[in-house]
C-alpha cells in the first residue's frame, strides 16, 4: 500500500504549483463567459426550446411538475449542511447526498421556470457549503483508501461535484462575480483538487471510481472554463506515478498500467461491443458520469467529438447495458451486482435520453423512456418527450447477443441466449476488475424476468447503514466471489485461480463458437484453460425450442479434461420448492457444513443421495412455474442438497438452496444436463398445468476430443440428436461423423435434428 | 371407523326402496316441466334479459367472449372421458374436473347464444359419461374415507355434479324425453345416490364436504324435479345414523350431533356474523355450492326464502369473507389455508355477483367485480355488469371488524384491526372443525397485503400430484397445526389442548373487549383458559397511530397466569432478512433441532442469545420495507433464531425464520412487545429511508390482576401510556388508577395518552 504521507507530500507540491497559476486565467475568461451560461447540460438554446414546448410535452411536463413539487418541499424544509460524520446510510451522508441532487434540480428549475427563488436557494446552499468546506478536514471515518471531506470516501465527494457543477452552471449568471470568485476559490477548486491531486490513488486509475472523479473535475472545469481542470479530467494528473502493485479496498490494483483520465476510462474498460468489464451493475453506476460529462463536453467542447470516441463506444455501451437486463429491466447479476437494480434507475434515464438524442433516435429507446415515466430536464429529455408524444415509440426488442470483453474485444465475453421468455446468460469474460467473481463459464437462467437458476450477486446491503455501513460485507469475499457460489464446475473444493485476483486478472476464457442464426437452436460454446492449471473446461450451452416441448429448454454440456484425477462439484442454484426427485435422498437430523473454506463453509448439507445410473431428475416449483433439471449421472455420483447460510454470524446471507452433483476421483468427464421450464400453478385456481418433465431420457451417445453428441428423448418417444464440435468450429467447416453406424454430415459448429 | 361393508348393506337397502318408487313421479312431472328449462341458475326470463343487453354490457360481453373462445377451443379438441385412475393433479382427475367446467359453460353458451353446437357438445359428452358410469366401479385409489367413482373422493364427484346439473338444465329442452330418461336413470340418479345414500360418512355431516354433496344432490334434484332428492339435499338422508365418534381423513368427527343436510350446513358452521368456523380458505371453497344451490333454490323454490334463512346469513357471510382478505384480496391464512387464495377465485365471482344481485346492491361489490374482471353468465352477472356500466362502482372499504364464531355467535371470534396499510388478524375462535389449528390467541400482521408476521398456513400443495397426491401432507399435522407454528405462547413445549382435537373442540376463547371507536387506537383483548389447564392467557393487542411514528404500530400484551412454574416460548414468525439486533447472539456451526415433538422437531436453532435487561430489539427488511420488534425482556430470558425445515424428509416445508423468546421456570408473566413498520429500501435508487425504530423504550409500569400499564417512549422523548383493563371491561365501567403517584381516571376498557 502507498502511504498517505507519501501522497500528501507529492500532492501538496502539485497543488501549490497549480494554484499559483490558476486564478488569473479564470478571472479573465469569466467576463467573456458571463453570457454563455448555462452551457454544460442545459444550454441557452436548449432552455429556449424547452420553454417553447412546455405544457405540450406530457412526459416532460410531468417530470417537471414532480421535480418542482419535490424541490418546493425541500425549500420549505430549509437548508441543512451538517458537519460530516457518518458512513453510507448515516444521517450526514444521506443529507449531503440528498443536497447534491436537490441543488442540481433546483438549478434546472431556475433555468426552465425562470423563478429566482430556485437560484437563491442554490446560491444560499452553495454559500453554506463554501463556509463549511474552507476549513473542513478529512472525513473522520477512516475505512476508505481515499477519504473524502463531505463523505467518507472521495467517490461520494465526486458524486457530489458532478451534480453540483450542473447547479453552479445553472445559477452562474445569477451570481455576482464576487460570489463566483468566493465559491470557486474556497469550494470548487479545492474540492476538485482534493479528489484529484490530493487523492491520486483514487483519481489516477482506470476504474469506475476514477470515472466519477474525472467527470467531477471535468464538469466543474467546464463551468469554470478552467482548462487545467479539463485537461486533468481528460488525461489524468500530469506526472504522477503510482505504485503499480498497490491495491484498493476491493482488492483491485490501483493502477497497474499507469493509464488515467476520462479518455483512458472509456478506452480501457469498454470492449468494442460496449461491454463494461465490471459488468452491468457497475456499468450502470459508471454510466451517469460517463454520459453526463460527455454531454457537457459535447456542448462546451464539440470539437472533441466525444460521442464518436472509440467508434462511438459510449452510446454503443448503452444499448449493450439495456441488453444485459431481464424481461423486467433488471440487470443480470454478473460479478458484484445487487439484485433488483434496473433500467428504472436514474442513471438509465440519463443513458436512454442521451442515447436517443445524441445517437440514432432508436424508437425502441422511447418505449423504455415511457416505462421509466420520466425524462432528463434538458434537450435530450425534450427530444425523447417529443418522440413519445409523436407516437414514435416502438418495443425495445432484446435479442440473443454475444458481447466481447476487453478493451480490444479479445478477452472472452458474455453471451445472452434468448428464446421467448427464456434467457440464458453465459459468462466467459476476463476477471472483471476488482468486482469480478471467480466464476469461469458460469451461467444464470431466467424466465420472463424471474430467476430459474440464480447468480447469487454481491453480499452487500448497499446504503443500509446497519449492515456494515452499507459497504461490502466480508461474505462477499468468503462466499459471493467464490466459485462454489456459482453455476459452474469446482475442482477439488478450490476456487478458480485459487481465488487470487493477481492470477485471475491475467486470464480470460475463449469463445469456441456462438450461433444464433437458427431461432430455434441458439448455442454458445467457450473454453477455459487457466482456472485450474492442467484442467481444460469446455462448456457448450444451448436454448432449444422443440415442438415436443411447451417452452424452450436449456441443454448444458460441460466437458472437463484434466491431467490428473480430481473431485468435481457441479452446483445448480435453483430457487423455490422441491417438488419431486427420481432419486432417493436422505436428510440429516443435524445440519453440517459442506466444507471449511473457499465458500464451502457457508453451505449446509440438507440432503444426500447416490445418483441414479443414467438420469437424475429434480422437479421444483418457483413463483407458480415448474422446472425440471435432468442430469446424466452414474451410480458413483453423489447428489447433495445444500443451503446457503452456514458460518454467517450476522445473517448476511440469503437462505437459498442448490442441488450439487459431486463426481470424485475422475480425470476427464462430461456433465450433461437440461433444464426445462414447464407448466404453471396458481394458488387462486389451484390448478397445476403441465407439471411434469417432457424429457424421458438424456443420453451421451458420443464423446471424443472432436465431438460430443447428446440424445434427447421426449416422453412422446421422439428423439433429437445434438452434436457439438469441440474443436475446428469455424462456420465454414464441414463435419462428418459416424455414430452407431449412422453417418452424420453437416456444416456449422453444431448439429441438431 | 365405520366399515364400508356396513354402509353398503344399509345403503343398498335404502337405494332399492327409493328407486322403486321414484321413476313414475319423475316421469309424470317431466311433461309439465318441459317448457320450464332453464330454471336453475339461468331462467327463461333471465336469458331473455341477457340477450336483450348483449353487446351493451362490457364486462359481461367480455366474459362471454372469453368463455366462448375457451369452449370453442375445447370443442375443437374433442371429448375425452377417460376411465378414472388418478389422484388429484393426475391426468384423469384433471380431465374430469375440466369436463365439468366445460359442460357447465357450454350449457350456458347454448342458452345465451342459442347455438345448437353447444347443446350437441353437452349432450354428446353426457352420453359418454352415461355409457361409462353405468358400469363404473369405485375409483381405484383407496386413500379416501369416501371414495367416489369419477374421482378418488366423493367430494370431487360432488363438485362434478354441481356443475353438470347446470349443464343438464341448460340442454334439458334440447334433449328428447328418451335421452333424458337414459341420462337420469343411468347417470344422474345413481350418481346422486352414490355420493349420498352410498356414502353417508361423507354426505350426512356438517362439513364443507357435505355441503358440496348436498348441493350436488339438490341441484340435480331441482333439474329433475325430484322431490326426494331435494328433500335429501335440504335435510339429509332420512333415518341414517352414524357412529358419532368416527373421524374423517382430517381427524374431524364424522357426525357428532347427528345433524345433516344443506340447511344444517348453513345453520351450524356460520356464526350470526357470517364467520365460517373453518376459516376463510374453506369458506371460499364451500361458498360456491352454498350460493349456487341457493340461487337454484331461489329460482325453483322461492317459497323457501333461502337467502333469508338464519337472518340472511348466506349473503352476510360473503361480506364477512371479503373482510377476511388482505389489501391484495388474499384471504388471511387462519387454520388450514393455502396462501395466495383470493377473491379472484371463481367461487368469489359467484359470491360477489350473487351478493350484489340478491342482496342490497352494495356498490362496493362492483369494484371487486371490476377487479375480478368477469361476471357470472346469469342474471346476477347481468345485474353486476349493468351496475358497473352505469358507474355505480365504489371502493369496497374494509374496516376493523370483530366476527363472532359459533352457530350461536358465542364461541369466541376473529378480530381484524385495520389502520392505513396495517392489518392485524387476531384469532380467539373455537377449534375450527377438523381444519382448525392449535393456535389460541394467535395473530398475523400485514402491511398492504404483505405479511409482516406470518401464519404458516397449511402444509399441502393443493392439486400438485407429485406432493402426496395434492393432499394434506403429514407435516400439516406435525408442523402446521401445532402451536409452535404460530405467533402465540407455548407452555412446556406442548401444543394447546395437547394437540388433541377431541379436547380442543370442546372449548373456545372469550372476548375481553373490542374497541375501534377511536380511529387512532384500535384494541382487541381476549382470554383463553383451557388450552393449558391451570394456566390463563389474556392477550390484548392494539394498533396505534401516533404522530411520532411514520406508520401505525402494533402493541402486544400477553398476560399469563398459572398455578405452577412453566417454560414459556413466544415466537415471532417474521419474514425477510435480519438487519440488526441490539443483543449479541451466537450462531452455531451445526444446526440442531429445537426439540423432538409437537412441531419443535421441525425447527432448527440458528442463533442463541441472552436477552437484554429491559428491551431486546430485532430489525429486519422484507420486500423493501423495514420492521422492528421491540420486546420487554429480562436478563434471564433467552432469544433464539429458528428456521423451519428440520425433519422434513421430502422438502415439504418452507425454510422460513422466527425469533423466539424463551422464559423458563416462571409462573405468572407478561410478554410485551411492539412491532413497527417503518421506512423503505429500493434496490433501484439504493436509498434506505427511515430505517430505524422510533421506539426508545418500552416499559411495563404496572401489572395487577385488574390492570396492565405499558409506557412507550419515542426516540423524540415523547412518552405515551397504554393501560388495559384485564377484568370488568364493560364500556360503561369507570376506572381510576394510581401509578407512580399520578392518578388516572377514564371510562372505556383501555386508556391511551
XYZ file of N, CA and C in Angstrom, chain A residues 97 281 284 338-342 344-345 461-464 466-467 577-580 585 587-593 604 606 619 621 626 641 643 647-655 681 683-686 688 691-692, chain B residues 97 281 284 338-342 344-345 461-464 466-467 577-580 585 587-593 604 606 619 621 626 641 643 647-655 681 683-686 688 691-692:
312
model
N -25.819 13.751 0.291
C -26.175 13.076 -0.953
C -27.481 13.658 -1.497
N -23.998 -4.056 -13.433
C -24.311 -3.293 -12.216
C -23.379 -2.092 -12.075
N -23.901 0.488 -14.930
C -24.994 1.391 -14.578
C -24.486 2.507 -13.672
N -25.978 -5.881 -7.311
C -27.104 -6.007 -6.374
C -28.370 -6.308 -7.162
N -29.053 -7.356 -6.755
C -30.276 -7.733 -7.461
C -31.331 -6.649 -7.359
N -32.063 -6.504 -8.424
C -33.154 -5.535 -8.420
C -32.788 -4.217 -9.076
N -31.471 -3.974 -9.225
C -31.071 -2.753 -9.938
C -31.529 -2.888 -11.384
N -32.103 -1.835 -11.908
C -32.743 -1.978 -13.214
C -32.639 -0.702 -14.037
N -34.769 1.265 -14.461
C -35.576 2.325 -13.861
C -34.726 3.263 -13.006
N -33.467 2.906 -12.829
C -32.543 3.770 -12.097
C -32.336 5.079 -12.866
N -25.506 -4.858 1.460
C -26.786 -4.172 1.507
C -26.474 -2.696 1.257
N -26.438 -2.362 -0.009
C -25.927 -1.050 -0.413
C -26.716 0.063 0.279
N -25.991 0.880 0.997
C -26.553 2.043 1.694
C -27.452 1.704 2.884
N -27.479 0.462 3.303
C -28.177 0.159 4.555
C -27.128 0.174 5.658
N -26.945 -0.151 8.802
C -26.818 -1.149 9.872
C -26.036 -2.391 9.433
N -25.962 -2.607 8.130
C -25.219 -3.753 7.619
C -23.841 -3.266 7.167
N -39.301 -24.405 -4.328
C -39.659 -25.549 -3.502
C -39.414 -26.855 -4.255
N -38.702 -27.776 -3.607
C -38.514 -29.103 -4.185
C -39.885 -29.776 -4.304
N -40.208 -30.254 -5.490
C -41.477 -30.954 -5.671
C -41.257 -32.458 -5.779
N -40.228 -32.854 -6.513
C -40.032 -34.287 -6.709
C -38.621 -34.565 -7.211
N -33.171 -39.725 -1.506
C -32.172 -38.982 -0.734
C -32.478 -39.083 0.747
N -32.171 -37.015 4.440
C -31.970 -35.690 5.033
C -31.437 -35.882 6.447
N -30.317 -35.237 6.776
C -29.724 -35.412 8.105
C -30.555 -34.715 9.183
N -30.416 -35.182 10.410
C -31.142 -34.546 11.518
C -30.458 -33.264 11.974
N -29.150 -33.253 11.903
C -28.429 -32.010 12.205
C -27.718 -31.591 10.931
N -27.624 -30.298 10.746
C -27.025 -29.800 9.505
C -25.562 -29.449 9.734
N -24.713 -30.007 8.883
C -23.294 -29.676 8.929
C -22.889 -28.948 7.659
N -21.729 -28.308 7.726
C -21.280 -27.566 6.558
C -20.669 -28.516 5.535
N -24.763 -25.461 4.120
C -25.202 -26.610 4.894
C -25.594 -27.726 3.924
N -28.223 -30.377 3.267
C -29.602 -30.688 3.696
C -30.080 -32.044 3.225
N -37.420 -31.882 -9.807
C -38.526 -31.027 -10.244
C -38.805 -30.034 -9.124
N -40.728 -26.003 -7.966
C -41.766 -25.006 -8.251
C -41.286 -23.666 -7.722
N -43.212 -24.482 -12.950
C -42.466 -25.712 -12.691
C -41.173 -25.730 -13.510
N -28.246 -31.834 -1.580
C -28.992 -30.591 -1.436
C -28.230 -29.715 -0.461
N -27.742 -25.671 1.342
C -28.404 -24.395 1.606
C -27.396 -23.381 2.110
N -21.979 -20.503 8.863
C -20.907 -19.571 9.215
C -21.240 -18.146 8.783
N -22.401 -17.760 9.161
C -22.918 -16.450 8.754
C -23.375 -15.748 10.028
N -22.421 -15.297 10.830
C -22.758 -14.872 12.205
C -23.637 -13.639 12.283
N -23.849 -12.949 11.175
C -24.720 -11.766 11.246
C -25.900 -11.858 10.291
N -26.240 -13.070 9.882
C -27.354 -13.258 8.943
C -27.215 -12.337 7.727
N -26.041 -12.367 7.142
C -25.839 -11.549 5.942
C -26.252 -12.271 4.666
N -26.330 -13.585 4.735
C -26.603 -14.366 3.523
C -28.069 -14.783 3.443
N -28.530 -14.949 2.223
C -29.892 -15.426 1.995
C -29.906 -16.953 2.090
N -30.939 -17.490 2.741
C -31.027 -18.951 2.944
C -31.581 -19.614 1.692
N -48.602 -23.175 -11.895
C -49.507 -23.437 -10.782
C -50.040 -22.117 -10.264
N -52.267 -20.461 -7.109
C -52.947 -20.695 -5.835
C -54.378 -20.156 -5.845
N -54.746 -19.442 -6.870
C -56.119 -18.934 -6.951
C -57.033 -19.964 -7.603
N -56.579 -20.541 -8.722
C -57.405 -21.579 -9.342
C -57.052 -22.941 -8.759
N -55.902 -23.033 -8.083
C -55.401 -24.295 -7.539
C -55.284 -25.371 -8.609
N -52.755 -27.220 -11.371
C -51.374 -27.439 -11.793
C -51.413 -27.918 -13.238
N -47.235 -30.231 -15.188
C -46.298 -30.206 -14.063
C -45.218 -31.277 -14.151
N -45.108 -31.938 -15.295
C -44.051 -32.950 -15.414
C -43.075 -32.646 -16.550
N -62.306 -33.036 -14.051
C -62.538 -31.741 -13.408
C -62.734 -30.665 -14.476
N -60.382 -19.754 4.052
C -59.971 -20.602 2.927
C -61.041 -21.645 2.621
N -64.344 -20.017 1.353
C -64.240 -19.789 -0.091
C -64.595 -21.061 -0.846
N -54.465 -22.234 2.187
C -53.324 -22.114 1.270
C -53.116 -20.651 0.930
N -51.875 -20.198 1.106
C -51.575 -18.793 0.809
C -51.783 -18.469 -0.663
N -52.259 -17.289 -0.893
C -52.435 -16.844 -2.272
C -53.874 -16.981 -2.751
N -54.663 -17.806 -2.060
C -56.077 -17.913 -2.440
C -56.723 -16.559 -2.185
N -57.519 -16.099 -3.126
C -58.003 -14.724 -3.024
C -59.392 -14.568 -3.612
N -60.068 -13.421 -6.222
C -60.051 -13.596 -7.676
C -60.466 -15.024 -8.068
N -60.627 -15.873 -7.072
C -61.097 -17.228 -7.332
C -62.528 -17.191 -7.881
N -49.727 -29.015 -0.962
C -49.619 -28.390 -2.275
C -50.860 -28.824 -3.043
N -51.909 -28.047 -2.859
C -53.223 -28.457 -3.344
C -53.187 -28.738 -4.847
N -53.572 -29.944 -5.186
C -53.646 -30.392 -6.584
C -52.296 -30.540 -7.277
N -51.213 -30.497 -6.539
C -49.928 -30.838 -7.149
C -49.675 -32.309 -6.845
N -47.543 -34.562 -7.479
C -46.266 -35.111 -7.024
C -46.076 -34.972 -5.507
N -46.783 -34.031 -4.909
C -46.677 -33.847 -3.464
C -47.830 -34.571 -2.791
N -34.982 -10.530 5.919
C -33.562 -10.554 6.233
C -33.291 -9.818 7.550
N -32.576 -10.488 8.445
C -32.163 -9.838 9.687
C -31.234 -8.674 9.336
N -31.556 -7.511 9.826
C -30.684 -6.358 9.565
C -29.869 -6.010 10.802
N -30.499 -6.031 11.965
C -29.767 -5.621 13.166
C -30.485 -6.129 14.422
N -25.750 -12.272 19.760
C -26.159 -13.682 19.633
C -25.020 -14.496 19.063
N -24.148 -17.876 16.631
C -24.708 -18.795 15.641
C -23.899 -20.081 15.682
N -24.575 -21.217 15.834
C -23.850 -22.489 15.918
C -23.276 -22.900 14.563
N -22.251 -23.731 14.596
C -21.668 -24.216 13.346
C -22.486 -25.332 12.720
N -23.085 -26.151 13.575
C -24.003 -27.162 13.052
C -25.370 -26.836 13.605
N -26.381 -27.140 12.820
C -27.737 -26.797 13.235
C -28.428 -28.007 13.840
N -28.964 -27.797 15.033
C -29.735 -28.856 15.689
C -31.181 -28.425 15.832
N -32.029 -29.408 16.082
C -33.448 -29.090 16.212
C -33.723 -28.498 17.592
N -34.933 -25.678 13.271
C -33.506 -25.609 13.570
C -33.229 -24.364 14.414
N -30.854 -21.455 14.802
C -29.808 -20.774 14.015
C -29.029 -19.749 14.820
N -34.388 -5.817 14.089
C -34.754 -5.021 12.919
C -34.581 -5.908 11.701
N -35.688 -6.581 7.277
C -36.075 -5.982 5.988
C -36.812 -7.044 5.188
N -38.820 -1.854 6.153
C -38.160 -2.176 7.421
C -39.193 -2.441 8.514
N -32.967 -17.623 17.333
C -33.383 -17.577 15.933
C -33.650 -19.010 15.503
N -35.338 -21.718 12.393
C -35.720 -21.813 10.984
C -36.481 -23.115 10.764
N -36.273 -32.230 10.072
C -37.114 -33.440 9.971
C -38.180 -33.297 8.896
N -37.712 -32.907 7.770
C -38.613 -32.650 6.646
C -38.072 -33.441 5.461
N -38.264 -34.766 5.483
C -37.530 -35.628 4.555
C -37.905 -35.455 3.090
N -38.969 -34.716 2.810
C -39.341 -34.530 1.398
C -39.411 -33.059 1.009
N -38.752 -32.220 1.780
C -38.748 -30.783 1.498
C -40.180 -30.259 1.306
N -41.024 -30.588 2.250
C -42.395 -30.098 2.173
C -42.569 -28.728 2.820
N -41.614 -28.358 3.676
C -41.771 -27.116 4.438
C -40.955 -25.978 3.833
N -41.436 -24.779 4.026
C -40.704 -23.605 3.573
C -39.645 -23.242 4.613
N -38.461 -22.880 4.145
C -37.350 -22.559 5.059
C -37.474 -21.119 5.560
N -36.747 0.538 1.485
C -35.486 0.423 0.759
C -35.794 0.040 -0.675
N -33.950 -1.213 -4.248
C -32.713 -1.602 -4.910
C -32.472 -0.814 -6.201
N -33.434 -0.049 -6.627
C -33.244 0.760 -7.837
C -32.603 2.102 -7.493
N -33.125 2.757 -6.449
C -32.499 4.022 -6.046
C -31.381 3.758 -5.037
N -31.378 2.555 -4.452
C -30.421 2.190 -3.411
C -30.450 3.158 -2.228
N -32.050 3.994 1.536
C -32.750 3.464 2.698
C -33.342 4.642 3.447
N -34.830 3.923 8.368
C -34.514 2.511 8.583
C -34.328 2.156 10.052
N -34.678 3.077 10.966
C -34.529 2.766 12.385
C -35.852 2.852 13.141
